[in-house]
């Protein structure tokens, strides 16, 4: 009996900022953002959209499966409460079964990967049930900082069951952990603190170590993968990651050339990220959704590699196989419509939205109505967050 991903659905907010405009406002060369970092647009969450509304919106297309869900994992690093799992708000909004476990997981951008692993094992042990893995984040850095053009927002909902219509995972997995300060967000801050150059170096160091560990268990070389998905804070990071693996492979085989190229193996998974920015815990699975949504690719039985990285740091290299007939189980049109139908903000509007943080006094506050998905974070009352359906 196999378990794996039955469905995968992606959501991103209805507002965005073209990075060409941001470059002009910051006095930067747009080519630095477009070519050097590899980003064109960043998704912007309005004040009445948060990790809960984005995750619930990502999960809503899976409605017909809700009665069979007995576990909800909510992976995020944009947590809204020190105690209550954000998944419980989603549980309420979606009317999920009361016979259910709900938990929030945190380890920077990595946590959805562990959620996926645990979910797979739980469903294997009890094949009548399904688990819902939600990954939802808003990437925020200081205005005007070098990291600003890599911001973004979005969520992914993954249904795990014994009907893996999309993907099954291989048992081999390479893991790595090290206590480092490359990126973190103290409880008193809304923006992450980041040592940008250190973070890219540690990301690559973790990749090298997880790849080595993975290869100790599997004889698959880089060329054996049809496509490679990476945690993508910005698309040029995925390019750097792939180049590192190519170098490792060349060292291993003693030849200069690998059979496949970045354009073949990696580029098809990066289009969405280029248009949303970093979605932290959702980013790797956004790349998977993007790859699956490429109409011109036939991915039946194709082998995919995954590299999951969470600053701090924990990383995992693993792989899986796309299921035959996967195309019948996608939400491609919905994903593409979401990305096409967004309202562009001016830099001034983006900065205003950025500065509108949730009031901390706990009294009654109602947020103005912006464009959102099917759910809104409509305000706060008596220290309680109020969510409504639109
Ligand atoms: P920077 O220091 O301003 O950029 O910020 P730079 O000067 O290094 O330039 C970036 C690239 O653009 C360089 O290319 C330049 O050569 C090129 P590279 O050498 O890297 O290949 N460039 C140009 N190209 C074309 N035309 C031009 C031009 N000018 C320059 N005119 C940095 C870059 C990534 C450091 C910054 O954006 C940052 O701090 N970002 C946030 C941190 C981050 O994303 N780190 C990635 C690894 S850690 C990670 O993935 C975890 C994370 O997702 C969080 C989590 O786990 O929760 C962040």
XYZ file of C-alpha atoms and ligand atoms in Angstrom:
448
model
C 0.000 0.000 0.000
C 1.423 3.393 -0.966
C 0.757 6.770 0.568
C 1.663 10.175 -0.752
C 0.284 13.401 -2.138
C -3.278 13.098 -3.448
C -3.842 16.811 -4.184
C -1.874 20.035 -3.998
C -3.401 23.510 -4.116
C -1.708 26.913 -4.033
C -2.940 30.386 -3.037
C -1.356 33.826 -3.160
C -2.833 37.239 -2.183
C -4.711 39.442 -4.645
C -2.144 42.266 -4.536
C 1.358 42.507 -5.907
C 4.194 44.946 -6.491
C 6.151 44.898 -9.771
C 9.836 44.902 -8.816
C 10.612 47.284 -11.646
C 8.730 49.939 -9.638
C 10.503 48.968 -6.411
C 13.891 49.194 -8.145
C 13.050 52.707 -9.387
C 11.967 53.794 -5.890
C 15.098 52.359 -4.245
C 17.476 53.716 -6.893
C 18.497 50.163 -7.841
C 19.132 48.736 -11.287
C 16.064 46.602 -12.124
C 18.423 44.043 -13.676
C 19.834 43.375 -10.235
C 16.369 42.187 -9.161
C 15.302 40.564 -12.449
C 18.585 38.929 -13.445
C 20.841 39.000 -10.375
C 18.212 37.852 -7.861
C 15.834 36.392 -10.430
C 12.541 37.978 -9.293
C 9.975 40.077 -11.184
C 6.986 40.578 -8.888
C 6.330 40.209 -5.168
C 2.990 39.181 -3.710
C 1.699 41.594 -1.055
C -0.777 40.525 1.626
C -3.290 43.280 2.528
C -4.074 43.924 6.238
C -7.132 41.618 6.162
C -5.179 38.655 4.781
C -2.853 36.577 6.992
C -1.435 33.051 7.216
C -4.844 31.713 8.296
C -6.875 33.204 5.441
C -4.218 32.218 2.897
C -4.038 28.621 4.173
C -7.837 28.293 4.308
C -8.081 29.658 0.750
C -5.423 27.187 -0.439
C -7.314 24.310 1.198
C -10.849 25.221 0.060
C -10.548 23.480 -3.358
C -10.044 20.209 -1.403
C -13.528 20.580 0.143
C -14.876 17.218 -1.008
C -12.211 15.460 1.122
C -12.752 17.407 4.334
C -14.850 14.742 6.122
C -11.987 12.216 5.897
C -9.277 14.508 7.335
C -8.181 13.523 10.849
C -4.940 15.524 11.168
C -4.013 19.075 10.198
C -0.393 20.203 10.193
C 0.145 23.954 9.896
C 3.705 24.849 8.911
C 4.646 28.514 9.298
C 7.225 30.955 10.546
C 4.778 33.901 10.509
C 2.974 32.627 13.609
C 0.069 34.747 14.925
C -0.167 33.369 18.464
C 2.292 32.003 21.007
C -0.112 29.289 22.134
C -2.946 28.486 19.742
C -2.141 26.674 16.486
C -3.123 28.749 13.444
C -4.527 25.516 12.017
C -7.390 25.676 14.528
C -8.699 28.880 12.939
C -8.505 27.102 9.577
C -10.249 24.078 11.098
C -13.115 26.360 12.129
C -13.320 28.293 8.851
C -13.394 25.109 6.780
C -15.702 23.159 9.140
C -13.271 20.241 9.412
C -14.281 17.178 11.467
C -14.198 17.470 15.257
C -12.438 14.084 15.410
C -9.211 15.677 14.321
C -5.742 16.598 15.563
C -4.417 20.068 14.750
C -0.858 21.235 15.314
C 1.474 24.048 14.239
C 5.079 23.337 13.281
C 7.942 25.818 13.130
C 11.465 25.604 11.763
C 11.849 28.495 9.329
C 11.114 27.338 5.760
C 11.650 23.643 6.533
C 8.647 22.659 8.691
C 6.227 21.620 5.905
C 8.713 18.943 4.875
C 8.653 17.248 8.254
C 4.849 17.661 8.285
C 4.691 15.846 4.962
C 6.870 12.996 6.280
C 4.868 12.576 9.492
C 1.573 12.810 7.573
C 2.693 10.075 5.186
C 3.584 7.766 8.068
C 0.336 8.471 9.925
C -1.768 7.728 6.873
C 0.229 4.529 6.227
C -0.663 3.421 9.745
C -4.344 4.265 9.256
C -5.123 4.207 5.509
C -8.795 5.161 5.936
C -7.828 8.694 6.939
C -6.309 11.701 5.246
C -3.953 14.362 6.584
C -3.899 17.991 5.505
C -0.523 19.731 5.389
C -0.775 23.519 5.230
C 2.234 25.764 4.659
C 1.544 29.494 4.815
C 3.847 32.485 5.217
C 4.343 36.181 4.658
C 8.009 37.032 4.024
C 8.842 40.433 5.546
C 12.162 42.241 5.716
C 12.918 45.866 6.530
C 11.888 48.452 3.944
C 14.867 49.456 1.832
C 16.996 46.480 2.961
C 18.843 44.255 0.441
C 16.371 41.467 1.240
C 13.292 43.617 0.445
C 12.960 42.486 -3.216
C 12.811 38.839 -2.071
C 9.651 39.343 0.035
C 6.467 37.501 -0.876
C 3.370 35.738 0.449
C 1.466 32.558 -0.239
C 0.194 29.207 0.983
C 0.042 25.621 -0.168
C -2.407 22.905 0.936
C -1.344 19.291 0.464
C -3.679 16.350 0.940
C -1.878 13.170 2.015
C -3.668 9.835 1.601
C -3.375 6.265 0.388
C -4.498 7.500 -3.049
C -1.343 9.371 -4.097
C -2.661 10.698 -7.405
C 0.162 13.270 -7.551
C 3.354 11.951 -5.964
C 4.866 9.160 -3.860
C 7.996 9.763 -1.796
C 11.096 7.557 -1.928
C 12.404 6.184 1.394
C 15.912 7.630 0.921
C 16.454 11.008 2.530
C 19.508 13.112 3.394
C 19.283 15.284 6.486
C 21.369 18.025 8.105
C 21.117 20.337 11.111
C 23.425 22.968 12.577
C 22.905 25.761 15.103
C 23.635 28.888 13.022
C 22.325 32.474 12.943
C 21.750 33.177 9.251
C 18.120 34.315 9.450
C 15.787 34.594 12.452
C 12.866 36.600 13.807
C 12.847 37.415 17.540
C 9.356 37.403 19.106
C 9.359 41.206 19.412
C 9.914 41.794 15.685
C 7.609 41.600 12.658
C 10.490 41.572 10.184
C 13.126 38.874 9.941
C 16.753 39.648 10.721
C 19.039 38.215 8.076
C 22.735 37.892 7.367
C 22.105 37.681 3.617
C 25.473 36.469 2.332
C 25.936 34.073 5.283
C 22.475 32.632 4.651
C 23.209 31.783 1.018
C 26.518 30.192 2.035
C 24.896 28.066 4.745
C 22.037 27.085 2.417
C 24.641 25.675 -0.022
C 26.619 24.024 2.785
C 23.444 22.279 3.987
C 22.640 21.218 0.417
C 26.079 19.679 0.003
C 25.694 17.723 3.243
C 22.149 16.482 2.586
C 23.074 15.461 -0.963
C 26.047 13.467 0.375
C 23.807 11.752 2.938
C 21.153 11.043 0.281
C 23.785 9.582 -2.050
C 25.028 7.243 0.670
C 21.597 5.615 0.504
C 20.793 5.881 -3.192
C 22.829 5.361 -6.357
C 20.830 8.086 -8.172
C 23.020 10.702 -9.783
C 21.827 14.241 -10.596
C 21.092 13.167 -14.193
C 18.732 10.459 -12.904
C 16.233 13.181 -11.889
C 13.896 14.515 -14.528
C 13.339 17.673 -12.474
C 14.797 19.227 -9.344
C 12.800 21.402 -6.937
C 14.640 23.557 -4.415
C 13.551 25.730 -1.534
C 13.498 29.005 -3.456
C 13.954 32.258 -1.483
C 14.644 33.838 -4.908
C 15.053 31.988 -8.167
C 18.772 32.611 -8.528
C 19.297 30.715 -5.268
C 17.865 27.645 -7.011
C 20.326 28.252 -9.855
C 23.250 28.424 -7.403
C 22.000 25.247 -5.705
C 21.742 23.384 -8.986
C 25.216 24.535 -10.062
C 26.614 23.149 -6.820
C 25.020 19.751 -7.468
C 26.356 19.784 -11.028
C 29.856 20.425 -9.663
C 29.505 17.588 -7.150
C 28.375 15.281 -9.916
C 31.262 16.268 -12.196
C 33.704 15.566 -9.349
C 32.070 12.178 -8.853
C 32.113 11.131 -12.509
C 35.383 12.829 -13.433
C 33.728 14.559 -16.428
C 33.105 18.265 -16.871
C 29.599 17.993 -18.273
C 26.323 16.757 -16.852
C 23.801 15.384 -19.363
C 20.988 17.732 -18.363
C 20.701 21.483 -17.957
C 19.209 24.025 -15.542
C 16.621 24.929 -18.190
C 15.425 21.312 -18.360
C 15.723 20.244 -14.752
C 14.966 23.350 -12.670
C 13.493 26.269 -14.655
C 9.979 24.745 -15.082
C 9.447 24.826 -11.305
C 10.394 28.488 -10.862
C 7.790 30.563 -12.757
C 5.384 30.978 -9.831
C 8.140 31.940 -7.384
C 9.408 34.601 -9.782
C 5.905 36.157 -9.591
C 5.210 35.780 -5.856
C 8.575 36.076 -4.106
C 9.599 33.955 -1.145
C 6.709 32.101 0.476
C 9.032 30.574 3.125
C 7.524 27.248 4.301
C 5.345 27.032 1.165
C 8.125 27.844 -1.287
C 9.383 24.311 -2.093
C 5.816 23.053 -2.579
C 4.882 26.116 -4.631
C 7.743 25.001 -6.910
C 6.224 21.507 -7.089
C 2.774 22.970 -7.910
C 4.368 25.147 -10.585
C 6.196 22.199 -12.148
C 3.006 20.096 -12.194
C 1.083 22.966 -13.806
C 3.391 23.160 -16.852
C 0.966 22.054 -19.595
C 3.725 21.234 -22.051
C 5.402 18.717 -19.724
C 4.327 15.090 -19.380
C 5.470 14.091 -15.921
C 3.927 10.616 -15.530
C 6.436 8.403 -13.626
C 9.039 11.182 -13.669
C 11.583 11.285 -10.858
C 11.765 14.556 -8.929
C 14.353 15.631 -6.354
C 13.544 18.036 -3.526
C 15.761 20.181 -1.336
C 14.090 21.688 1.705
C 15.996 24.322 3.720
C 15.022 26.201 6.850
C 17.415 28.803 8.225
C 18.796 28.223 11.638
C 19.252 25.535 10.174
C 17.666 22.225 9.179
C 17.670 20.770 5.685
C 16.540 17.640 3.858
C 17.201 16.216 0.402
C 14.661 13.662 -0.779
C 12.939 12.449 -3.917
C 9.697 11.101 -5.290
C 7.894 9.844 -8.371
C 5.004 11.555 -10.120
C 1.929 9.334 -10.411
C 0.501 8.309 -13.791
C -2.589 10.398 -14.656
C -1.575 13.216 -12.245
C -2.867 15.877 -14.680
C -6.485 14.999 -13.852
C -5.909 15.998 -10.232
C -4.457 19.477 -10.593
C -5.805 22.989 -9.998
C -3.771 24.534 -12.799
C -6.464 26.914 -14.085
C -7.176 28.237 -10.599
C -3.480 28.806 -9.904
C -2.911 30.601 -13.172
C -6.039 32.732 -12.770
C -4.855 33.794 -9.290
C -1.493 34.919 -10.625
C -3.000 36.720 -13.606
C -5.773 38.552 -11.773
C -3.924 40.584 -9.145
C -4.075 44.284 -8.375
C -0.757 46.077 -8.809
C 0.109 48.448 -5.944
C 2.229 51.547 -6.242
C 5.348 51.614 -4.063
C 3.596 54.186 -1.833
C 0.553 51.914 -1.395
C 2.808 48.927 -0.685
C 4.694 50.898 1.989
C 1.401 52.004 3.576
C 0.125 48.410 3.694
C 3.490 47.244 5.052
C 3.267 49.657 7.982
C -0.321 48.721 8.931
C 0.518 46.070 11.516
C -2.081 44.368 13.721
C -2.828 46.607 16.753
C -1.370 45.216 19.983
C -3.774 46.780 22.509
C -6.366 43.986 22.157
C -9.297 46.439 21.864
C -11.847 46.389 19.037
C -10.352 47.040 15.614
C -11.982 46.493 12.248
C -9.814 46.350 9.140
C -10.797 48.016 5.896
C -12.001 45.629 3.211
C -9.360 44.798 0.625
C -9.465 42.175 -2.095
C -8.974 38.756 -0.499
C -9.791 35.142 -1.248
C -12.842 33.418 0.278
C -11.813 34.408 3.841
C -10.921 37.631 5.644
C -9.097 38.520 8.812
C -11.666 41.167 9.583
C -10.378 42.512 12.890
C -9.531 42.018 16.529
C -11.846 42.142 19.527
C -10.992 41.415 23.170
C -7.561 40.096 22.065
C -9.298 37.633 19.700
C -8.655 37.516 15.981
C -11.911 37.575 14.024
C -12.131 35.710 10.734
C -15.047 35.867 8.321
C -16.082 34.316 5.026
C -16.381 36.722 2.122
P 22.493 42.020 -2.108
O 23.609 41.802 -1.170
O 21.984 43.391 -2.202
O 22.764 41.543 -3.561
O 21.311 41.029 -1.681
P 24.166 41.284 -4.310
O 24.930 42.536 -4.359
O 24.839 40.050 -3.781
O 23.556 40.997 -5.749
C 22.750 39.876 -5.940
C 23.092 39.300 -7.295
O 22.740 40.242 -8.297
C 24.581 39.023 -7.488
O 24.684 37.850 -8.277
C 25.062 40.232 -8.296
O 26.207 39.950 -9.081
C 23.854 40.476 -9.163
P 25.448 36.544 -7.698
O 26.882 36.981 -7.523
O 24.814 36.254 -6.380
O 25.200 35.518 -8.718
N 23.753 41.853 -9.670
C 23.314 42.148 -10.910
N 22.936 41.365 -11.931
C 22.540 41.980 -13.077
N 22.515 43.338 -13.236
C 22.906 44.138 -12.231
C 23.332 43.557 -11.000
N 23.737 44.056 -9.817
C 24.001 43.006 -9.023
N 22.868 45.466 -12.398
C 20.705 38.844 -0.841
C 21.203 39.663 -2.020
C 20.297 37.470 -1.289
C 21.850 38.727 0.187
C 19.510 39.585 -0.189
O 18.455 39.681 -1.105
C 19.008 38.895 1.066
O 19.525 39.109 2.162
N 17.914 38.089 0.948
C 17.286 37.395 2.058
C 18.067 36.199 2.517
C 17.914 35.025 1.583
O 16.981 34.916 0.819
N 18.854 34.038 1.697
C 18.814 32.863 0.873
C 19.367 31.636 1.582
S 18.634 31.404 3.195
C 17.050 30.772 2.862
O 16.740 30.393 1.779
C 16.097 30.745 3.995
C 14.983 31.759 3.942
O 14.036 31.412 2.973
C 14.323 31.884 5.312
C 13.851 30.620 6.035
O 14.430 29.548 5.988
O 12.887 30.789 6.763
C 15.493 33.160 3.613
